[in-house]
């Protein structure tokens, strides 16, 4: 036994006040006496990944509930007594004492409810270096790193031997400088906890799947996420104007194309034109000359063999969809009598065009909105008069003919910039309907992504919000993912339908938030105080990626080529005016014969 122990023992130890010379190297030990108020999973990762040799030792001792309750009561008495004494003397309140008192009350409440336990936690560091001079540099670097983590390190002066032994894997704490931790804080300090997202298959040694979103702010690792590996493939992105929301959406869109995902994007500000032109996509500009969408078209699918099919209830579905269309056009919900009149008018309009319940008649040319208004004149004159601006008036150009475009291709972008503001909600609805026809085609099964940028344009209309909710619920069954991005958080979270759309998104991304909206964001996503402050002060492109059980802070990154395609910064685009010109749209004619 003596021979075995001597094999692991150093030849000699030279003791100095703040360091030891152990064998042929120098070591210095520190005890951590100050901690940040909040810690996150993997908060010790920077210490563990330090390029030099550093021993990180954690000593944990559980405290029985009876003793914990007594100590908390005594500590609360001390803090409360100090606060009252300060108040009686008319002195300024110490912010640190106030924070400590609040934390003590919160901790006592959690322990009393059985939501956690208390532990005595000691954190010690031992730095190694080949020479005494090198040790001084390593100590300065470690203390700077610890200070950046809000850790207060004290050297074990005149106790260097005890500090070194405490850092050895012997289970001996000869320094005894510990701090009380609760269960959640202790679990976050577990040495093998990582702030990175776990891979879908931990046993896989291959490259991570999914899309690269950026680098992890906590660990500097890369954040890869595959939304198609989750229970549903939907994503919601919330951020204030200028937070980098559209930049991140376009970056994810471009990298999804690399993986063979078919993408449809609804672009309210014509920001996707350069991206569509660069990758050979189709750019449809609503509001331009000869661009028409007929809302009365039946959902006819073309199979791979050229045959045209439709769902068994295609006529009924289109009739129900027309109720939504008319509600969005009129900007209000229809009364019961108006819905009944509209339903009779829709049926009569299709019958006059030779389309009835017989599926063989569904391939005939569909009637127009003007035909529906003409029939409504015979049933409900007032309702027909309200539709006149969209039939013969100033807003009729989008509906004045048969559909001229069909969304086909690996990337289809619908631009709404040329549409009047009054037509953008209905334009978004009609493009979503056209996209849904492609997504729900049972003859073609492939991964698809539908992007709705500035979704508040549709969410502010109740009928439009209902359509978006139904799409979010059903897209998973068709191997599609809906991406909802908006800067108007109040419109999304201020309604039950908006909250339902968020709840049906397994991937949730929060970028920088406005102070006026942060309270609602905090309640909806159950953010901690640290996450709340992070979202208020986040730089452009920084945000929180939540995948249900995991939440990670990241910074989006792009290559120079990707940045050129996805940026919408006017200053950068002004430097290359020739490259930032509007790209001619590519249209695909729809043969209704």
C-alpha positions as semicolon CSV with decimal commas, in nm:
position;residue;x (nm);y (nm);z (nm)
1;X;0,000;0,000;0,000
2;X;0,287;0,239;0,080
3;X;0,441;0,170;-0,264
4;X;0,107;0,231;-0,441
5;X;0,041;0,561;-0,261
6;X;0,394;0,683;-0,329
7;X;0,335;0,639;-0,699
8;X;0,067;0,911;-0,689
9;X;0,230;1,141;-0,433
10;X;0,456;1,433;-0,540
11;X;0,829;1,415;-0,472
12;X;0,823;1,738;-0,269
13;X;0,595;2,026;-0,175
14;X;0,720;2,381;-0,123
15;X;0,463;2,592;0,062
16;X;0,425;2,965;-0,003
17;X;0,162;3,206;0,133
18;X;-0,053;3,202;-0,184
19;X;0,096;2,920;-0,392
20;X;0,249;2,576;-0,378
21;X;0,534;2,420;-0,569
22;X;0,418;2,062;-0,612
23;X;0,678;1,848;-0,779
24;X;0,781;2,036;-1,090
25;X;0,483;2,275;-1,121
26;X;0,321;2,565;-0,938
27;X;-0,040;2,575;-0,821
28;X;-0,261;2,841;-0,665
29;X;-0,609;2,784;-0,520
30;X;-0,913;3,009;-0,489
31;X;-1,246;2,987;-0,310
32;X;-1,551;3,142;-0,473
33;X;-1,729;3,363;-0,220
34;X;-1,959;3,571;-0,443
35;X;-2,211;3,440;-0,698
36;X;-2,447;3,600;-0,952
37;X;-2,807;3,643;-0,846
38;X;-2,932;3,414;-1,125
39;X;-2,754;3,127;-1,298
40;X;-2,846;2,941;-1,616
41;X;-2,772;2,582;-1,723
42;X;-2,407;2,549;-1,817
43;X;-2,299;2,868;-1,641
44;X;-1,971;2,698;-1,536
45;X;-1,893;2,604;-1,896
46;X;-1,642;2,892;-1,951
47;X;-1,437;2,768;-1,655
48;X;-1,443;2,409;-1,778
49;X;-1,340;2,507;-2,131
50;X;-1,054;2,735;-2,024
51;X;-0,752;2,652;-2,247
52;X;-0,512;2,627;-1,952
53;X;-0,513;2,368;-1,676
54;X;-0,768;2,454;-1,409
55;X;-0,919;2,217;-1,153
56;X;-1,282;2,302;-1,072
57;X;-1,403;2,135;-0,754
58;X;-1,764;2,132;-0,633
59;X;-1,850;2,023;-0,279
60;X;-2,219;1,960;-0,208
61;X;-2,377;1,884;0,129
62;X;-2,756;1,848;0,163
63;X;-2,934;2,029;0,446
64;X;-3,229;1,854;0,610
65;X;-3,560;2,045;0,580
66;X;-3,592;2,117;0,954
67;X;-3,249;2,275;0,974
68;X;-3,308;2,461;0,645
69;X;-3,633;2,611;0,772
70;X;-3,468;2,725;1,096
71;X;-3,173;2,884;0,915
72;X;-3,398;3,061;0,667
73;X;-3,613;3,197;0,948
74;X;-3,306;3,326;1,130
75;X;-3,167;3,482;0,810
76;X;-3,498;3,651;0,731
77;X;-3,507;3,793;1,083
78;X;-3,160;3,944;1,039
79;X;-3,241;4,094;0,701
80;X;-3,579;4,231;0,808
81;X;-3,429;4,378;1,126
82;X;-3,159;4,551;0,923
83;X;-3,416;4,696;0,681
84;X;-3,632;4,834;0,963
85;X;-3,332;4,982;1,141
86;X;-3,223;5,154;0,820
87;X;-3,574;5,287;0,765
88;X;-3,607;5,418;1,121
89;X;-3,274;5,602;1,095
90;X;-3,379;5,761;0,767
91;X;-3,084;5,616;0,578
92;X;-3,077;5,520;0,212
93;X;-3,187;5,166;0,138
94;X;-2,905;4,929;0,045
95;X;-3,001;4,767;-0,292
96;X;-2,802;4,454;-0,211
97;X;-2,990;4,405;0,115
98;X;-3,322;4,457;-0,062
99;X;-3,232;4,198;-0,327
100;X;-3,110;3,952;-0,062
101;X;-3,433;3,992;0,135
102;X;-3,652;3,929;-0,170
103;X;-3,449;3,620;-0,262
104;X;-3,467;3,489;0,095
105;X;-3,847;3,525;0,104
106;X;-3,880;3,351;-0,233
107;X;-3,648;3,070;-0,128
108;X;-3,830;3,018;0,203
109;X;-4,162;2,995;0,018
110;X;-4,029;2,732;-0,226
111;X;-3,882;2,523;0,056
112;X;-4,206;2,544;0,254
113;X;-4,406;2,424;-0,049
114;X;-4,167;2,137;-0,109
115;X;-4,062;2,271;-0,451
116;X;-3,693;2,245;-0,365
117;X;-3,431;2,168;-0,104
118;X;-3,127;2,351;0,028
119;X;-2,766;2,248;-0,006
120;X;-2,431;2,377;0,118
121;X;-2,229;2,437;-0,196
122;X;-1,857;2,510;-0,220
123;X;-1,678;2,601;-0,542
124;X;-1,298;2,598;-0,551
125;X;-1,048;2,658;-0,831
126;X;-0,687;2,546;-0,856
127;X;-0,466;2,692;-1,131
128;X;-0,160;2,505;-1,260
129;X;0,147;2,653;-1,433
130;X;0,502;2,534;-1,506
131;X;0,674;2,837;-1,348
132;X;0,597;3,099;-1,087
133;X;0,589;3,376;-1,350
134;X;0,350;3,181;-1,570
135;X;0,134;3,113;-1,266
136;X;0,086;3,487;-1,213
137;X;-0,041;3,527;-1,570
138;X;-0,275;3,227;-1,540
139;X;-0,413;3,353;-1,208
140;X;-0,485;3,696;-1,359
141;X;-0,662;3,536;-1,656
142;X;-0,873;3,307;-1,436
143;X;-0,975;3,590;-1,204
144;X;-1,078;3,802;-1,505
145;X;-1,281;3,512;-1,645
146;X;-1,447;3,457;-1,307
147;X;-1,525;3,828;-1,277
148;X;-1,697;3,818;-1,617
149;X;-1,920;3,543;-1,475
150;X;-1,993;3,763;-1,168
151;X;-1,793;3,528;-0,946
152;X;-1,587;3,672;-0,661
153;X;-1,271;3,461;-0,612
154;X;-1,060;3,487;-0,298
155;X;-0,715;3,329;-0,277
156;X;-0,660;3,078;0,001
157;X;-0,386;3,291;0,159
158;X;-0,179;3,098;0,417
159;X;-0,407;2,802;0,346
160;X;-0,260;2,703;0,013
161;X;-0,217;2,339;0,115
162;X;-0,579;2,314;0,230
163;X;-0,697;2,478;-0,092
164;X;-0,498;2,237;-0,307
165;X;-0,624;1,931;-0,116
166;X;-0,981;2,060;-0,139
167;X;-0,954;2,066;-0,520
168;X;-0,830;1,705;-0,534
169;X;-1,085;1,425;-0,596
170;X;-1,081;1,315;-0,232
171;X;-1,410;1,456;-0,107
172;X;-1,236;1,672;0,155
173;X;-1,333;2,036;0,205
174;X;-1,063;2,179;0,427
175;X;-1,144;2,543;0,340
176;X;-1,513;2,539;0,433
177;X;-1,620;2,851;0,242
178;X;-1,965;2,748;0,122
179;X;-2,286;2,908;0,005
180;X;-2,647;2,794;0,034
181;X;-2,795;2,682;-0,301
182;X;-3,142;2,558;-0,380
183;X;-3,223;2,266;-0,610
184;X;-3,259;2,462;-0,936
185;X;-2,938;2,660;-0,887
186;X;-2,747;2,345;-0,792
187;X;-2,870;2,155;-1,098
188;X;-2,755;2,441;-1,321
189;X;-2,407;2,412;-1,165
190;X;-2,375;2,044;-1,253
191;X;-2,039;2,013;-1,434
192;X;-2,175;1,822;-1,731
193;X;-2,470;2,053;-1,793
194;X;-2,441;2,232;-2,126
195;X;-2,634;2,535;-2,251
196;X;-2,630;2,387;-2,602
197;X;-2,931;2,215;-2,757
198;X;-2,910;1,835;-2,726
199;X;-2,884;1,643;-3,054
200;X;-3,193;1,443;-3,163
201;X;-2,985;1,125;-3,136
202;X;-2,721;1,155;-2,861
203;X;-2,551;0,834;-2,981
204;X;-2,498;0,966;-3,333
205;X;-2,145;1,074;-3,426
206;X;-2,249;1,235;-3,752
207;X;-2,283;1,603;-3,827
208;X;-2,575;1,779;-3,656
209;X;-2,892;1,794;-3,860
210;X;-3,113;2,091;-3,917
211;X;-3,039;2,456;-3,983
212;X;-2,755;2,661;-3,839
213;X;-2,911;2,953;-3,651
214;X;-2,590;3,103;-3,512
215;X;-2,360;3,061;-3,217
216;X;-2,453;3,004;-2,854
217;X;-2,395;3,315;-2,644
218;X;-2,339;3,107;-2,331
219;X;-2,093;2,849;-2,464
220;X;-1,981;2,990;-2,802
221;X;-2,092;2,661;-2,957
222;X;-2,296;2,642;-3,277
223;X;-2,675;2,624;-3,255
224;X;-2,817;2,366;-3,498
225;X;-3,189;2,300;-3,485
226;X;-3,407;2,070;-3,696
227;X;-3,768;2,180;-3,666
228;X;-3,885;1,881;-3,872
229;X;-3,758;1,648;-3,597
230;X;-4,006;1,789;-3,340
231;X;-4,367;1,697;-3,273
232;X;-4,485;1,973;-3,505
233;X;-4,286;2,175;-3,756
234;X;-4,428;2,521;-3,688
235;X;-4,222;2,817;-3,574
236;X;-4,312;3,159;-3,434
237;X;-4,070;3,453;-3,432
238;X;-4,153;3,760;-3,223
239;X;-3,940;4,072;-3,211
240;X;-3,965;4,448;-3,225
241;X;-3,888;4,644;-3,540
242;X;-3,515;4,642;-3,615
243;X;-3,440;4,335;-3,401
244;X;-3,335;4,126;-3,703
245;X;-3,659;3,931;-3,740
246;X;-3,686;3,929;-4,121
247;X;-3,309;3,878;-4,146
248;X;-3,335;3,558;-3,940
249;X;-3,641;3,438;-4,134
250;X;-3,465;3,480;-4,469
251;X;-3,150;3,316;-4,335
252;X;-3,348;3,011;-4,219
253;X;-3,534;3,007;-4,551
254;X;-3,212;3,007;-4,752
255;X;-3,050;2,734;-4,544
256;X;-3,367;2,524;-4,561
257;X;-3,341;2,536;-4,940
258;X;-2,996;2,376;-4,906
259;X;-3,166;2,078;-4,743
260;X;-3,424;2,035;-5,017
261;X;-3,717;2,199;-4,836
262;X;-3,974;2,365;-5,062
263;X;-4,050;2,716;-4,937
264;X;-4,343;2,955;-4,983
265;X;-4,304;3,308;-4,848
266;X;-4,552;3,593;-4,808
267;X;-4,349;3,914;-4,829
268;X;-4,530;4,237;-4,730
269;X;-4,239;4,472;-4,812
270;X;-4,079;4,308;-5,119
271;X;-3,766;4,215;-4,922
272;X;-3,732;3,865;-5,070
273;X;-3,690;3,966;-5,437
274;X;-3,308;3,948;-5,446
275;X;-3,311;3,616;-5,264
276;X;-3,567;3,468;-5,504
277;X;-3,371;3,588;-5,806
278;X;-3,043;3,447;-5,672
279;X;-3,177;3,094;-5,617
280;X;-3,401;3,080;-5,926
281;X;-3,728;3,111;-5,739
282;X;-4,065;3,245;-5,851
283;X;-4,152;3,600;-5,753
284;X;-4,523;3,689;-5,774
285;X;-4,600;4,058;-5,722
286;X;-4,964;4,104;-5,623
287;X;-5,106;4,437;-5,732
288;X;-4,908;4,441;-6,058
289;X;-5,070;4,445;-6,399
290;X;-5,242;4,123;-6,510
291;X;-5,199;3,952;-6,173
292;X;-5,530;3,807;-6,061
293;X;-5,654;3,578;-5,784
294;X;-6,002;3,434;-5,813
295;X;-6,121;3,336;-5,464
296;X;-6,391;3,111;-5,614
297;X;-6,147;2,866;-5,774
298;X;-6,200;2,510;-5,657
299;X;-5,899;2,328;-5,505
300;X;-5,804;2,107;-5,798
301;X;-5,482;1,904;-5,761
302;X;-5,271;1,785;-6,053
303;X;-5,118;1,441;-6,002
304;X;-4,779;1,328;-6,129
305;X;-4,947;1,142;-6,417
306;X;-5,122;1,460;-6,532
307;X;-5,468;1,371;-6,403
308;X;-5,659;1,634;-6,206
309;X;-5,829;1,542;-5,880
310;X;-6,006;1,722;-5,597
311;X;-6,118;1,638;-5,242
312;X;-6,462;1,486;-5,210
313;X;-6,594;1,794;-5,030
314;X;-6,409;2,050;-5,245
315;X;-6,723;2,253;-5,324
316;X;-6,831;2,265;-4,959
317;X;-6,482;2,371;-4,846
318;X;-6,469;2,646;-5,105
319;X;-6,810;2,773;-4,997
320;X;-6,694;2,793;-4,636
321;X;-6,371;2,964;-4,741
322;X;-6,571;3,226;-4,931
323;X;-6,746;3,317;-4,606
324;X;-6,400;3,394;-4,463
325;X;-6,305;3,591;-4,774
326;X;-6,615;3,809;-4,760
327;X;-6,568;3,872;-4,386
328;X;-6,210;3,990;-4,444
329;X;-6,316;4,208;-4,739
330;X;-6,589;4,377;-4,538
331;X;-6,373;4,404;-4,225
332;X;-6,637;4,265;-3,988
333;X;-6,814;3,944;-3,895
334;X;-7,134;3,874;-4,086
335;X;-7,468;3,857;-3,911
336;X;-7,667;3,534;-3,917
337;X;-7,906;3,665;-4,183
338;X;-7,614;3,788;-4,394
339;X;-7,439;3,450;-4,372
340;X;-7,757;3,274;-4,480
341;X;-7,801;3,509;-4,777
342;X;-7,436;3,472;-4,874
343;X;-7,456;3,093;-4,857
344;X;-7,756;3,087;-5,093
345;X;-7,580;3,327;-5,328
346;X;-7,262;3,114;-5,339
347;X;-7,460;2,800;-5,425
348;X;-7,658;2,982;-5,695
349;X;-7,343;3,137;-5,846
350;X;-7,173;2,800;-5,886
351;X;-7,490;2,646;-6,033
352;X;-7,514;2,922;-6,294
353;X;-7,154;2,842;-6,392
354;X;-7,250;2,474;-6,437
355;X;-7,079;2,357;-6,117
356;X;-7,274;2,143;-5,871
357;X;-7,221;1,850;-5,635
358;X;-7,116;1,629;-5,927
359;X;-6,732;1,613;-5,916
360;X;-6,719;1,591;-6,297
361;X;-6,834;1,954;-6,316
362;X;-6,558;2,088;-6,091
363;X;-6,306;2,124;-6,374
364;X;-6,524;2,383;-6,548
365;X;-6,417;2,751;-6,531
366;X;-6,503;2,892;-6,193
367;X;-6,724;3,203;-6,160
368;X;-6,579;3,536;-6,052
369;X;-6,644;3,759;-5,753
370;X;-6,844;3,986;-5,983
371;X;-7,079;3,695;-6,058
372;X;-7,131;3,642;-5,686
373;X;-7,209;4,011;-5,636
374;X;-7,458;3,997;-5,922
375;X;-7,645;3,707;-5,761
376;X;-7,630;3,880;-5,421
377;X;-7,811;4,178;-5,572
378;X;-8,115;3,953;-5,611
379;X;-8,094;3,820;-5,253
380;X;-7,941;4,091;-5,029
381;X;-7,902;4,431;-5,192
382;X;-7,721;4,588;-4,895
383;X;-7,459;4,313;-4,877
384;X;-7,404;4,333;-5,252
385;X;-7,356;4,709;-5,227
386;X;-7,086;4,662;-4,966
387;X;-6,898;4,439;-5,210
388;X;-6,906;4,689;-5,499
389;X;-6,562;4,848;-5,423
390;X;-6,407;4,503;-5,474
391;X;-6,609;4,421;-5,785
392;X;-6,620;4,737;-5,993
393;X;-6,454;4,995;-5,769
394;X;-6,101;5,100;-5,679
395;X;-6,008;4,766;-5,520
396;X;-6,132;4,539;-5,799
397;X;-5,807;4,485;-5,992
398;X;-5,704;4,179;-5,788
399;X;-6,038;3,998;-5,844
400;X;-6,140;4,120;-6,192
401;X;-6,044;3,805;-6,379
402;X;-5,944;3,440;-6,362
403;X;-5,638;3,338;-6,162
404;X;-5,321;3,405;-6,358
405;X;-5,053;3,256;-6,134
406;X;-4,988;2,918;-5,979
407;X;-4,732;2,886;-5,696
408;X;-4,488;2,621;-5,816
409;X;-4,114;2,580;-5,763
410;X;-3,863;2,527;-5,485
411;X;-3,912;2,890;-5,370
412;X;-4,223;3,098;-5,434
413;X;-4,237;3,454;-5,299
414;X;-4,562;3,652;-5,295
415;X;-4,493;4,025;-5,268
416;X;-4,770;4,243;-5,122
417;X;-4,595;4,579;-5,139
418;X;-4,786;4,698;-5,448
419;X;-5,122;4,619;-5,290
420;X;-5,319;4,894;-5,119
421;X;-5,319;4,871;-4,740
422;X;-5,689;4,787;-4,750
423;X;-5,614;4,482;-4,969
424;X;-5,313;4,341;-4,781
425;X;-5,519;4,129;-4,539
426;X;-5,720;3,971;-4,821
427;X;-5,403;3,939;-5,031
428;X;-5,234;3,749;-4,749
429;X;-5,540;3,526;-4,710
430;X;-5,563;3,443;-5,080
431;X;-5,193;3,365;-5,109
432;X;-5,214;3,139;-4,804
433;X;-5,506;2,961;-4,967
434;X;-5,309;2,916;-5,290
435;X;-5,011;2,783;-5,093
436;X;-5,232;2,549;-4,895
437;X;-5,355;2,390;-5,217
438;X;-4,997;2,294;-5,296
439;X;-4,917;2,180;-4,944
440;X;-5,229;1,966;-4,910
441;X;-5,183;1,794;-5,246
442;X;-5,178;1,422;-5,151
443;X;-5,002;1,326;-5,475
444;X;-4,678;1,509;-5,379
445;X;-4,513;1,443;-5,044
446;X;-4,213;1,658;-4,959
447;X;-4,098;1,884;-4,679
448;X;-4,240;2,233;-4,713
449;X;-4,213;2,555;-4,520
450;X;-4,468;2,837;-4,533
451;X;-4,341;3,177;-4,416
452;X;-4,586;3,451;-4,317
453;X;-4,383;3,765;-4,255
454;X;-4,557;4,047;-4,065
455;X;-4,841;3,813;-3,971
456;X;-5,017;4,093;-3,781
457;X;-5,165;4,204;-4,115
458;X;-5,372;3,887;-4,114
459;X;-5,405;3,837;-3,738
460;X;-5,583;4,168;-3,688
461;X;-5,880;4,023;-3,878
462;X;-6,066;3,756;-3,681
463;X;-6,147;3,551;-3,991
464;X;-5,786;3,568;-4,105
465;X;-5,662;3,463;-3,761
466;X;-5,897;3,163;-3,771
467;X;-5,760;3,057;-4,111
468;X;-5,401;3,087;-3,987
469;X;-5,489;2,883;-3,678
470;X;-5,643;2,605;-3,887
471;X;-5,334;2,602;-4,106
472;X;-5,108;2,579;-3,800
473;X;-5,310;2,283;-3,671
474;X;-5,316;2,088;-3,998
475;X;-4,975;2,159;-4,151
476;X;-4,800;1,880;-3,956
477;X;-5,016;1,618;-4,127
478;X;-4,889;1,733;-4,466
479;X;-4,517;1,742;-4,365
480;X;-4,517;2,121;-4,365
481;X;-4,407;2,383;-4,117
482;X;-4,566;2,725;-4,073
483;X;-4,339;3,016;-3,980
484;X;-4,520;3,314;-3,830
485;X;-4,308;3,627;-3,786
486;X;-4,443;3,954;-3,654
487;X;-4,330;4,270;-3,481
488;X;-4,672;4,354;-3,336
489;X;-4,671;4,117;-3,042
490;X;-4,989;4,263;-2,892
491;X;-5,201;4,160;-3,191
492;X;-5,076;3,801;-3,168
493;X;-5,085;3,752;-2,791
494;X;-5,387;3,975;-2,735
495;X;-5,632;3,718;-2,871
496;X;-5,707;3,355;-2,796
497;X;-5,646;3,258;-3,159
498;X;-5,307;3,428;-3,157
499;X;-5,206;3,246;-2,840
500;X;-5,327;2,921;-2,995
501;X;-5,103;2,978;-3,299
502;X;-4,807;3,034;-3,065
503;X;-4,898;2,725;-2,861
504;X;-4,901;2,513;-3,178
505;X;-4,544;2,613;-3,264
506;X;-4,285;2,372;-3,123
507;X;-4,010;2,619;-3,217
508;X;-4,040;2,964;-3,057
509;X;-3,787;3,241;-3,115
510;X;-3,791;3,564;-2,917
511;X;-3,577;3,855;-3,033
512;X;-3,537;4,198;-2,875
513;X;-3,864;4,317;-2,724
514;X;-4,010;4,659;-2,651
515;X;-4,064;4,752;-2,284
516;X;-4,437;4,792;-2,353
517;X;-4,469;4,427;-2,462
518;X;-4,223;4,254;-2,229
519;X;-4,478;4,191;-1,951
520;X;-4,707;3,997;-2,186
521;X;-4,409;3,809;-2,331
522;X;-4,289;3,719;-1,981
523;X;-4,629;3,579;-1,878
524;X;-4,687;3,388;-2,201
525;X;-4,344;3,224;-2,224
526;X;-4,274;3,205;-1,847
527;X;-3,946;3,392;-1,872
528;X;-3,707;3,430;-1,582
529;X;-3,589;3,773;-1,474
530;X;-3,256;3,718;-1,646
531;X;-3,424;3,618;-1,975
532;X;-3,652;3,919;-1,950
533;X;-3,357;4,156;-1,912
534;X;-3,173;3,981;-2,195
535;X;-3,462;4,039;-2,438
536;X;-3,485;4,406;-2,338
537;X;-3,114;4,468;-2,398
538;X;-3,038;4,218;-2,677
539;X;-2,844;4,340;-2,978
540;X;-2,970;4,299;-3,332
541;X;-2,979;3,931;-3,423
542;X;-2,967;3,808;-3,063
543;X;-3,257;3,612;-2,920
544;X;-3,388;3,309;-2,732
545;X;-3,457;2,983;-2,916
546;X;-3,707;2,765;-2,730
547;X;-3,783;2,407;-2,833
548;X;-4,014;2,309;-2,551
549;X;-3,787;2,172;-2,279
550;X;-3,473;2,354;-2,397
551;X;-3,407;2,728;-2,425
552;X;-3,084;2,877;-2,555
553;X;-2,960;3,231;-2,618
554;X;-2,801;3,271;-2,961
555;X;-2,656;3,526;-3,202
556;X;-2,746;3,476;-3,568
557;X;-2,453;3,467;-3,811
558;X;-2,433;3,468;-4,190
559;X;-2,162;3,436;-4,450
560;X;-2,089;3,744;-4,668
561;X;-2,283;3,592;-4,957
562;X;-2,581;3,506;-4,739
563;X;-2,570;3,850;-4,577
564;X;-2,585;4,018;-4,919
565;X;-2,896;3,817;-5,011
566;X;-3,091;3,860;-4,687
567;X;-3,001;4,209;-4,562
568;X;-3,256;4,489;-4,591
569;X;-3,035;4,763;-4,446
570;X;-3,093;5,072;-4,668
571;X;-2,738;5,195;-4,610
572;X;-2,588;4,870;-4,742
573;X;-2,827;4,850;-5,035
574;X;-2,749;5,209;-5,133
575;X;-2,385;5,115;-5,184
576;X;-2,485;4,874;-5,465
577;X;-2,783;5,038;-5,637
578;X;-2,752;4,823;-5,948
579;X;-2,774;4,500;-5,747
580;X;-3,063;4,622;-5,531
581;X;-3,299;4,703;-5,818
582;X;-3,631;4,530;-5,818
583;X;-3,611;4,194;-5,991
584;X;-3,857;4,108;-6,263
585;X;-4,113;3,861;-6,137
586;X;-4,150;3,518;-6,289
587;X;-4,510;3,408;-6,343
588;X;-4,654;3,067;-6,419
589;X;-4,976;3,071;-6,621
590;X;-5,262;2,866;-6,485
591;X;-5,447;2,662;-6,743
592;X;-5,808;2,634;-6,634
593;X;-5,927;2,460;-6,945
